[in-house]
CSV table of C-alpha atoms in Angstrom, one decimal:
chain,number,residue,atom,x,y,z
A,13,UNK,CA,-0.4,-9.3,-16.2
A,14,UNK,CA,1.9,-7.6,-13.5
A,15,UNK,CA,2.1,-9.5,-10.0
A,16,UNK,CA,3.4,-10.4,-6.9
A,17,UNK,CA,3.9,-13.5,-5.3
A,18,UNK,CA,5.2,-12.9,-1.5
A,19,UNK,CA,5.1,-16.5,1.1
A,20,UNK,CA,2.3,-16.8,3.3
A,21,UNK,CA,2.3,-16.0,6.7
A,22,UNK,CA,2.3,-15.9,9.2
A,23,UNK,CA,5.1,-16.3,10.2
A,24,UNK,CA,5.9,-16.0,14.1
A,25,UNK,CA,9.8,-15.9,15.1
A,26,UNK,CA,11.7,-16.0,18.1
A,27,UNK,CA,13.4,-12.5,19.1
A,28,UNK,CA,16.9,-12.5,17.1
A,29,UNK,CA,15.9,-14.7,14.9
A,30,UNK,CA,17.1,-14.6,10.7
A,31,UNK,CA,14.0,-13.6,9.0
A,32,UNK,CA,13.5,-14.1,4.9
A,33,UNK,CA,9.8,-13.7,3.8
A,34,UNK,CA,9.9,-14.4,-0.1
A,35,UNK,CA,8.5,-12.5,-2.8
A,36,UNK,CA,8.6,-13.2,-6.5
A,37,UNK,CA,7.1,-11.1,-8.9
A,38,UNK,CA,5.8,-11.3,-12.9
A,39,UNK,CA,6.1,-8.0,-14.9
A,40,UNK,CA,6.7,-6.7,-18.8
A,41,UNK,CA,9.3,-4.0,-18.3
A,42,UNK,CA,11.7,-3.2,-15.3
A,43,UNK,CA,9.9,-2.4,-12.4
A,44,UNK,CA,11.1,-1.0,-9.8
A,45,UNK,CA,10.6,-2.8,-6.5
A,46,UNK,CA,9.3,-2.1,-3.1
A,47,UNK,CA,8.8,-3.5,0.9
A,48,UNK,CA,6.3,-1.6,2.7
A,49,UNK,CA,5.2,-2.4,6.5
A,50,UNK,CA,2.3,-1.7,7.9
A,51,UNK,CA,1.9,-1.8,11.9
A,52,UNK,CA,-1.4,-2.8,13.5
A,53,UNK,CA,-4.1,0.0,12.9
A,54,UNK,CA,-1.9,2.0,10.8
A,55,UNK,CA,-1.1,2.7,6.8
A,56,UNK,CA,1.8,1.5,5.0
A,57,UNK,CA,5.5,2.8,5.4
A,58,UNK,CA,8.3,2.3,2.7
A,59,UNK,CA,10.4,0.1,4.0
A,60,UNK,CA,13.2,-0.3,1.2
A,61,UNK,CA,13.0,-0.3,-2.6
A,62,UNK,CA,15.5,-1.1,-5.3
A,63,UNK,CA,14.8,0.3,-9.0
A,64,UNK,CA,16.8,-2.2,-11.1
A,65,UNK,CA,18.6,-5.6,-11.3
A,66,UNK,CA,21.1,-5.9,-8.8
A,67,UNK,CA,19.9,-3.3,-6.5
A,68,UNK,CA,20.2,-4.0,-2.6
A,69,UNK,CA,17.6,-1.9,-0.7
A,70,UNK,CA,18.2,-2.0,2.7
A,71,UNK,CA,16.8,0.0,6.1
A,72,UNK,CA,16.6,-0.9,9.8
A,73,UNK,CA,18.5,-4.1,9.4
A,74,UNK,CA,16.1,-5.4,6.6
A,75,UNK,CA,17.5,-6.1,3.3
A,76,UNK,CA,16.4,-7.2,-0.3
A,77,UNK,CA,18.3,-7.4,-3.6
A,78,UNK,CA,16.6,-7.2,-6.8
A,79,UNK,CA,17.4,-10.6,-8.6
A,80,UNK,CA,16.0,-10.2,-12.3
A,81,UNK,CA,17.1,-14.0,-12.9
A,82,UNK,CA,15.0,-15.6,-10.4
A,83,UNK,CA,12.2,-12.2,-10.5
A,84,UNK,CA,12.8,-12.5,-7.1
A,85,UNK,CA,13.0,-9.8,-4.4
A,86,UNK,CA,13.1,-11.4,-0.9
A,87,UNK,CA,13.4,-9.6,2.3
A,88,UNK,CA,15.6,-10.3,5.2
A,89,UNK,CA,16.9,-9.5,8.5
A,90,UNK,CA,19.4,-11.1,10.8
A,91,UNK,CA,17.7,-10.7,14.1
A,92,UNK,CA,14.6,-9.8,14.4
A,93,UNK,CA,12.8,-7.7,17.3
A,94,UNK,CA,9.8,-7.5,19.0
A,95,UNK,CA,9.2,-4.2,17.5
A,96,UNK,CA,9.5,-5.8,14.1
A,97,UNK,CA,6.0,-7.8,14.4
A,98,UNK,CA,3.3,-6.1,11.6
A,99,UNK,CA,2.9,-7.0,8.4
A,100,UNK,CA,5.0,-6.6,5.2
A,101,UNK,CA,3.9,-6.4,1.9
A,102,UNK,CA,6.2,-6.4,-1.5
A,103,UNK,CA,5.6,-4.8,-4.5
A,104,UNK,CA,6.5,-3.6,-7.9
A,105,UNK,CA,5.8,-0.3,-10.0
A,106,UNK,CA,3.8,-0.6,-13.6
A,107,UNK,CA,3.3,1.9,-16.2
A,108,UNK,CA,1.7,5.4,-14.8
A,109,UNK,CA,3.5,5.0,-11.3
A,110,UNK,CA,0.5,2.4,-10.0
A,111,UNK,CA,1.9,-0.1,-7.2
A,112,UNK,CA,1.1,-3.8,-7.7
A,113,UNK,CA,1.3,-5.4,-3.8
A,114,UNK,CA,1.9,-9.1,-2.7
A,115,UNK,CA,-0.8,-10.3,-0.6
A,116,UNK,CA,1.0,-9.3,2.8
A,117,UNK,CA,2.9,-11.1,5.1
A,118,UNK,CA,2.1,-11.3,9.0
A,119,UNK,CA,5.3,-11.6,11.1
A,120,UNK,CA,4.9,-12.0,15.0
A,121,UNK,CA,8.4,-11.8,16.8
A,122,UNK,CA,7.8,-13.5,20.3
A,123,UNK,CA,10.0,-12.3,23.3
B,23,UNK,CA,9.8,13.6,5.1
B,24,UNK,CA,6.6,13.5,2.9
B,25,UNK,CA,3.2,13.1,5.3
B,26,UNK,CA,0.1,12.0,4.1
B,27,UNK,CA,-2.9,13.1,5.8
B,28,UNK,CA,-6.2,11.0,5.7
B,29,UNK,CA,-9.4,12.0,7.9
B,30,UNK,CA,-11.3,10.4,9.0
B,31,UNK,CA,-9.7,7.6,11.1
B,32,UNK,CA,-12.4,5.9,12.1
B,33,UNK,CA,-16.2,5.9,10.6
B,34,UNK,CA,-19.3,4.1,11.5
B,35,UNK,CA,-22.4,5.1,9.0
B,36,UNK,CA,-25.8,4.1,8.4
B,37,UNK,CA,-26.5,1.4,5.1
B,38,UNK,CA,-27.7,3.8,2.9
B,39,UNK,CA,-25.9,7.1,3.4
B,40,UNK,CA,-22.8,8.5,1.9
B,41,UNK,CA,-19.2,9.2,3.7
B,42,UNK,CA,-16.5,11.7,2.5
B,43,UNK,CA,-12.9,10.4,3.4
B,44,UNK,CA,-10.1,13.0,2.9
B,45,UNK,CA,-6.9,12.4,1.6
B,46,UNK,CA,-4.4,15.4,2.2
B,47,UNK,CA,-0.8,15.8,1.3
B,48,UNK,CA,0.6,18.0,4.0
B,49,UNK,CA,4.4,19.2,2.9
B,50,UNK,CA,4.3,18.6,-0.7
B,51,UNK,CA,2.5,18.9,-4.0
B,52,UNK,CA,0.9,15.8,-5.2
B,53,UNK,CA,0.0,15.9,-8.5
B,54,UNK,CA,-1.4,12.1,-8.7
B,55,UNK,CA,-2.6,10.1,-5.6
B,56,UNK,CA,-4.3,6.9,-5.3
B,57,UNK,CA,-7.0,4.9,-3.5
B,58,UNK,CA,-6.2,1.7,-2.5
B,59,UNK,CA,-8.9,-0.8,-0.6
B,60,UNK,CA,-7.7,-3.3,2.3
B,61,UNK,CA,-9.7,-6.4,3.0
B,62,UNK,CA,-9.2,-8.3,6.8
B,63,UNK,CA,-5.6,-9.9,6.5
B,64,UNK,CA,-5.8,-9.7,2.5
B,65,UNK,CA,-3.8,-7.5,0.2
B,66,UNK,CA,-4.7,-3.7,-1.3
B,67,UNK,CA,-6.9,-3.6,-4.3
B,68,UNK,CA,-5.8,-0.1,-5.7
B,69,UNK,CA,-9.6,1.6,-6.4
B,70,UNK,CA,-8.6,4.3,-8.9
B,71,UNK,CA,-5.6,6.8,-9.6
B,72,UNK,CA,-6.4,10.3,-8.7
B,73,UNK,CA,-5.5,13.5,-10.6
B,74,UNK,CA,-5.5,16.8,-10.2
B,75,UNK,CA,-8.0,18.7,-12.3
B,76,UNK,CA,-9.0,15.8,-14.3
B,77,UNK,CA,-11.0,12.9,-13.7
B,78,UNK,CA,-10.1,10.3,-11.9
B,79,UNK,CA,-9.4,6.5,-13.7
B,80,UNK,CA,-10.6,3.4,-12.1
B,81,UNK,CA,-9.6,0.3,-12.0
B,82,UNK,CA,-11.5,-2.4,-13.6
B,83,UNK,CA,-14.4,-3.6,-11.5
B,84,UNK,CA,-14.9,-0.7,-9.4
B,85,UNK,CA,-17.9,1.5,-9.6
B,86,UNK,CA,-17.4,5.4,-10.5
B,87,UNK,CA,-20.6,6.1,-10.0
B,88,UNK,CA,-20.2,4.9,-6.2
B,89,UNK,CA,-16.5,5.3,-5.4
B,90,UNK,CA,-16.6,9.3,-6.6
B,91,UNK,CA,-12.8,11.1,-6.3
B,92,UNK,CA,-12.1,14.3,-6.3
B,93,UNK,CA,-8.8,15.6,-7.0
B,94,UNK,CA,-9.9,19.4,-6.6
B,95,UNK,CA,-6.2,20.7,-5.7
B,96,UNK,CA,-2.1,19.5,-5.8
B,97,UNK,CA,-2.4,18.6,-1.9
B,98,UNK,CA,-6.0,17.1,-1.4
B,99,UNK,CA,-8.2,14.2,-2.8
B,100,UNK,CA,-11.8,12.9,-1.6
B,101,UNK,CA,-12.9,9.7,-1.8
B,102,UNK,CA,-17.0,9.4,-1.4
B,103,UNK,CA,-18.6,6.5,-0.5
B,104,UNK,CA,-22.2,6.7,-2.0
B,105,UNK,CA,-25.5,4.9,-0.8
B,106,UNK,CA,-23.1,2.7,1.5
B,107,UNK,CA,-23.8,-0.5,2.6
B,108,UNK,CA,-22.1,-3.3,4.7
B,109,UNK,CA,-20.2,-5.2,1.9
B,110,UNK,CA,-18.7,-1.5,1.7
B,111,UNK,CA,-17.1,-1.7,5.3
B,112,UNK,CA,-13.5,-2.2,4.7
B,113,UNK,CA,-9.9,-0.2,5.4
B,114,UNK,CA,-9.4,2.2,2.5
B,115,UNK,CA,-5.7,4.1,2.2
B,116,UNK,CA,-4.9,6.9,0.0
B,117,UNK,CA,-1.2,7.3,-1.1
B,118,UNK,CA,0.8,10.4,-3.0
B,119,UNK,CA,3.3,10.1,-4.4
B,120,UNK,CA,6.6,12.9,-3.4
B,121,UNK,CA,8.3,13.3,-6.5
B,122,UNK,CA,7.6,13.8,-10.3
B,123,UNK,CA,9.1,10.4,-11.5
B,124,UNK,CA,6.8,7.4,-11.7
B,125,UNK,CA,9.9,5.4,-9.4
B,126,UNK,CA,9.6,8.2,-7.1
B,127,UNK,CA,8.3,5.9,-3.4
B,128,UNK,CA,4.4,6.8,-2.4
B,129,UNK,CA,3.6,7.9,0.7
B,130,UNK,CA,0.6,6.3,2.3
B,131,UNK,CA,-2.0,7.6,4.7
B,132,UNK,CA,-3.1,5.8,8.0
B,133,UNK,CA,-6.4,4.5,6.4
B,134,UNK,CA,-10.0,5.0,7.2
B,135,UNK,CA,-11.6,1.9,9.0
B,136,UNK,CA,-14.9,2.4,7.5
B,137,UNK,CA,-18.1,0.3,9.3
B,138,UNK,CA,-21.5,0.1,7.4
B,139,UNK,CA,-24.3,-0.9,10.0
């Protein structure tokens, strides 16, 4: 079935650090693809999506590109904040507009 | 942008009794939402998909008959917990979505901690 595959965290960076947390998916179809963040306490907030192969989503520095090759969909930033710590989770669309999610990904960003 | 209201925040109950959480959509027509269950530091386990006037469908594994949603109107879905007991306590989060294309992003609520004693 439909799934996502993101790297386990957590991962804690350095402020201005290059961040990549990688996510690979398995679907039937063309999904559309998704990064959602969630701060502490808080729900989740689209972060960027891309709906088809060769699609960069980008917003707030982050970026992903939909690679249908490698069914990959990796996130990245080139320096990293603080404000940036919380946890990010990938996913892809199925049939009837359900989201599939990765397990989530903890970043901590240390001053 | 598109808001998502969800009420309560924050919910301690007794093991036993029921709890109503409320999903609202509060500039925009939803036609379908969906409840999705959070687990400490795990993923979200979408519940069931919401819609209006009809039944909600669950997902496999979850129990109708103790998760009930209600999708009475385009801007507002209920989720009751029945008979609640601890293994219940977790972080639900209802989501909407904006737009009228299954592509179209969801917008998510802040959650409901919920807390079975």
């Amino acid at each position: 079935g439909d799934s996502v595959t993101q790297m386990e965290g957590p991962v804690t960076l350095s402020e201005e650090a290059f961040l990549t947390i990688n996510c690979t998916y398995t679907a039937t179809g063309y999904p559309s693809l998704f990064w959602y963040v969630q701060y502490p306490g808080e729900g989740l907030q689209l972060l960027l999506k891309a709906t088809k192969a060769d699609d960069k989503g980008s917003n707030k520095g982050f970026e992903a590109t939909y690679r249908k090759e490698t069914t990959s969909f990796h996130l990245e930033k080139g320096s990293v904040q603080v404000s940036d710590s919380a946890v990010y989770f990938c996913a892809l669309s199925v049939v009837g507009g359900k989201l599939i999610f990765g397990q989530g990904t903890e970043l901590s960003v240390k001053p | 942008g598109a808001v998502v209201s969800q009420h309560p925040s924050r919910v301690i109950c007794k093991s036993g009794t029921s709890v109503k959480i409320e999903c609202r959509s509060l500039d925009f027509q939803a036609t379908t939402m969906f409840w999705y269950r959070q687990f400490p530091k795990k993923s979200l386990m979408l519940m069931a998909t919401s819609n209006e006037g009809s039944k909600a469908t669950y997902e496999q594994g979850v129990e109708k008959d103790k998760f009930l949603i209600n999708h009475a109107s385009l801007t507002l879905s209920t989720l009751t917990v029945t008979s609640a007991h601890p293994e219940d306590s977790s972080f639900y989060i209802c989501s909407a979505r904006a737009g009228g294309s299954q592509n179209s992003p969801l917008h998510f609520g802040n959650g409901t901690r919920l807390t079975v004693t």
